[in-house]
CSV table of C-alpha atoms in Angstrom, one decimal:
chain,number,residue,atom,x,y,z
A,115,UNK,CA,115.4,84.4,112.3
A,116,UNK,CA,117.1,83.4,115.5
A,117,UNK,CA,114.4,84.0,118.7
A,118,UNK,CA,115.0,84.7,122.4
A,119,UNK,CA,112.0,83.7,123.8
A,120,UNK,CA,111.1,83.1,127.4
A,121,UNK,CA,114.8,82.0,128.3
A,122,UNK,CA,115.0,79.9,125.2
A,123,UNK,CA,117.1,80.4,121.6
A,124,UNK,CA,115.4,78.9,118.7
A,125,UNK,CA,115.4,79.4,115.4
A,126,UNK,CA,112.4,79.4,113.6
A,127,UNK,CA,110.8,80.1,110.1
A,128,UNK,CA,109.1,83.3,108.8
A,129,UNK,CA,109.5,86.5,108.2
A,130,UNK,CA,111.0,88.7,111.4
A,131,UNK,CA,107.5,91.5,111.7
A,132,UNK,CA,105.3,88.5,111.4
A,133,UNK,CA,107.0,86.0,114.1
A,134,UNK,CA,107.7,88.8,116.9
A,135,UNK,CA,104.4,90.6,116.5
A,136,UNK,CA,102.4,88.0,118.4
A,137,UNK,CA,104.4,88.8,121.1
A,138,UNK,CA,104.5,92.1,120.5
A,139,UNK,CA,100.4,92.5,121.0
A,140,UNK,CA,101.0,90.1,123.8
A,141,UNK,CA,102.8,92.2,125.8
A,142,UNK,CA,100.9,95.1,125.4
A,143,UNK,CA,97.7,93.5,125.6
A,144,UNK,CA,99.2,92.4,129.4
A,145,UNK,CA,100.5,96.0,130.3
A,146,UNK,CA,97.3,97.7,129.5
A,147,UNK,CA,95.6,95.3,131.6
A,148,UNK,CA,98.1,96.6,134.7
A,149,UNK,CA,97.9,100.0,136.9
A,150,UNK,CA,101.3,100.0,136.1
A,151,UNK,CA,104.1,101.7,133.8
A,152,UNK,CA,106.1,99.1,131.5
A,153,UNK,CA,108.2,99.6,128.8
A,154,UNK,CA,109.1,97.8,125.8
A,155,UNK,CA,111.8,97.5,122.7
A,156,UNK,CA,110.6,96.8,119.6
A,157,UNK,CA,113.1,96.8,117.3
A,158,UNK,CA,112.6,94.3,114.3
A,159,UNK,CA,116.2,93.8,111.9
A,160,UNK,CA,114.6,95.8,109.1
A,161,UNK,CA,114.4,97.5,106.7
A,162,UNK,CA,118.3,97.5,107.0
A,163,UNK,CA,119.9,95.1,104.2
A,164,UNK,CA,119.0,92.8,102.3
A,165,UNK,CA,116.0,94.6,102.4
A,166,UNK,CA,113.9,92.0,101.7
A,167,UNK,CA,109.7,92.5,102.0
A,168,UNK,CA,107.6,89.5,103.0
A,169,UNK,CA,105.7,88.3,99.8
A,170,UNK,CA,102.4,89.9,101.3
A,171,UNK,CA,104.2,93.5,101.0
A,172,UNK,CA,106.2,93.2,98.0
A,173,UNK,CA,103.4,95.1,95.9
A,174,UNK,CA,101.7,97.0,99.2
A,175,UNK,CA,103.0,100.7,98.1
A,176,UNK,CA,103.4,99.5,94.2
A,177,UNK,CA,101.4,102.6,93.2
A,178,UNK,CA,103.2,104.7,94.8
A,179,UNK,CA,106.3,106.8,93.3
A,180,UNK,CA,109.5,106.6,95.8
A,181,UNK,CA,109.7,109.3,98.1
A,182,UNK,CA,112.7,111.7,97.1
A,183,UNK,CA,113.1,114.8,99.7
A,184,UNK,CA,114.6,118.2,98.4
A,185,UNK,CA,117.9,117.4,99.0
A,186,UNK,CA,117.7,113.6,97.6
A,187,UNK,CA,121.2,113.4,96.1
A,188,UNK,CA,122.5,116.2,96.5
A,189,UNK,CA,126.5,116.5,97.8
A,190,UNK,CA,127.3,120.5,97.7
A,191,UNK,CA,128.2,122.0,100.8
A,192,UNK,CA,128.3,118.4,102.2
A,193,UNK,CA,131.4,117.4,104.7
A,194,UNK,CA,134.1,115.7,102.0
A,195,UNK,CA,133.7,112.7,102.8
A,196,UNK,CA,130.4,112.8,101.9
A,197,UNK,CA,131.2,114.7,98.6
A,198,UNK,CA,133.9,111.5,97.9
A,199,UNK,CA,131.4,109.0,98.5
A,200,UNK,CA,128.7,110.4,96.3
A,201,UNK,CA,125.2,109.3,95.9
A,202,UNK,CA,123.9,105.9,96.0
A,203,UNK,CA,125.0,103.5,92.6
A,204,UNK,CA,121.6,102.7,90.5
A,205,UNK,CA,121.5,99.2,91.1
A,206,UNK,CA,120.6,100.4,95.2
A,207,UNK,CA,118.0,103.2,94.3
A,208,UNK,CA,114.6,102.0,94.6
């Protein structure tokens, strides 16, 4: 990924999570340290696509079946442009 850090653009190797979290547990370790409020944005590209895990998390959930709510799929009494677009093709269901 391409990194802003401390004024300075780089682009450096790794997966997204891992390379920001340092910095992540930086900061916070800092602010806790302080009598004072902070705030902070966290907000890492994923999961959005390609939707690609690091090879440490490829198999992490393996065991598990995916999560389907109630209404998983299901168009009826949708707006029509939902109805239209329909549910996801195979090849993207997980």
């Amino acid at each position: 990924p391409i990194i802003y850090r401390h004024g300075r653009v780089s682009r450096v190797k790794g997966y997204q999570i891992d390379v920001i979290k340092p910095d992540v547990l930086e900061f916070l370790e800092k602010a806790a340290k302080r009598d004072q409020r902070f705030a902070m944005i966290y907000a890492p590209y994923s999961p959005h696509e390609p939707a690609i895990p690091a090879a440490a998390d490829r198999k992490l959930f393996s065991n598990l079946p995916p999560y389907r709510p109630p209404n998983y799929g299901v168009t009826k009494n949708k707006p029509a442009w939902v109805r239209r677009a329909g549910t996801l093709p195979k090849k993207k269901v997980q």
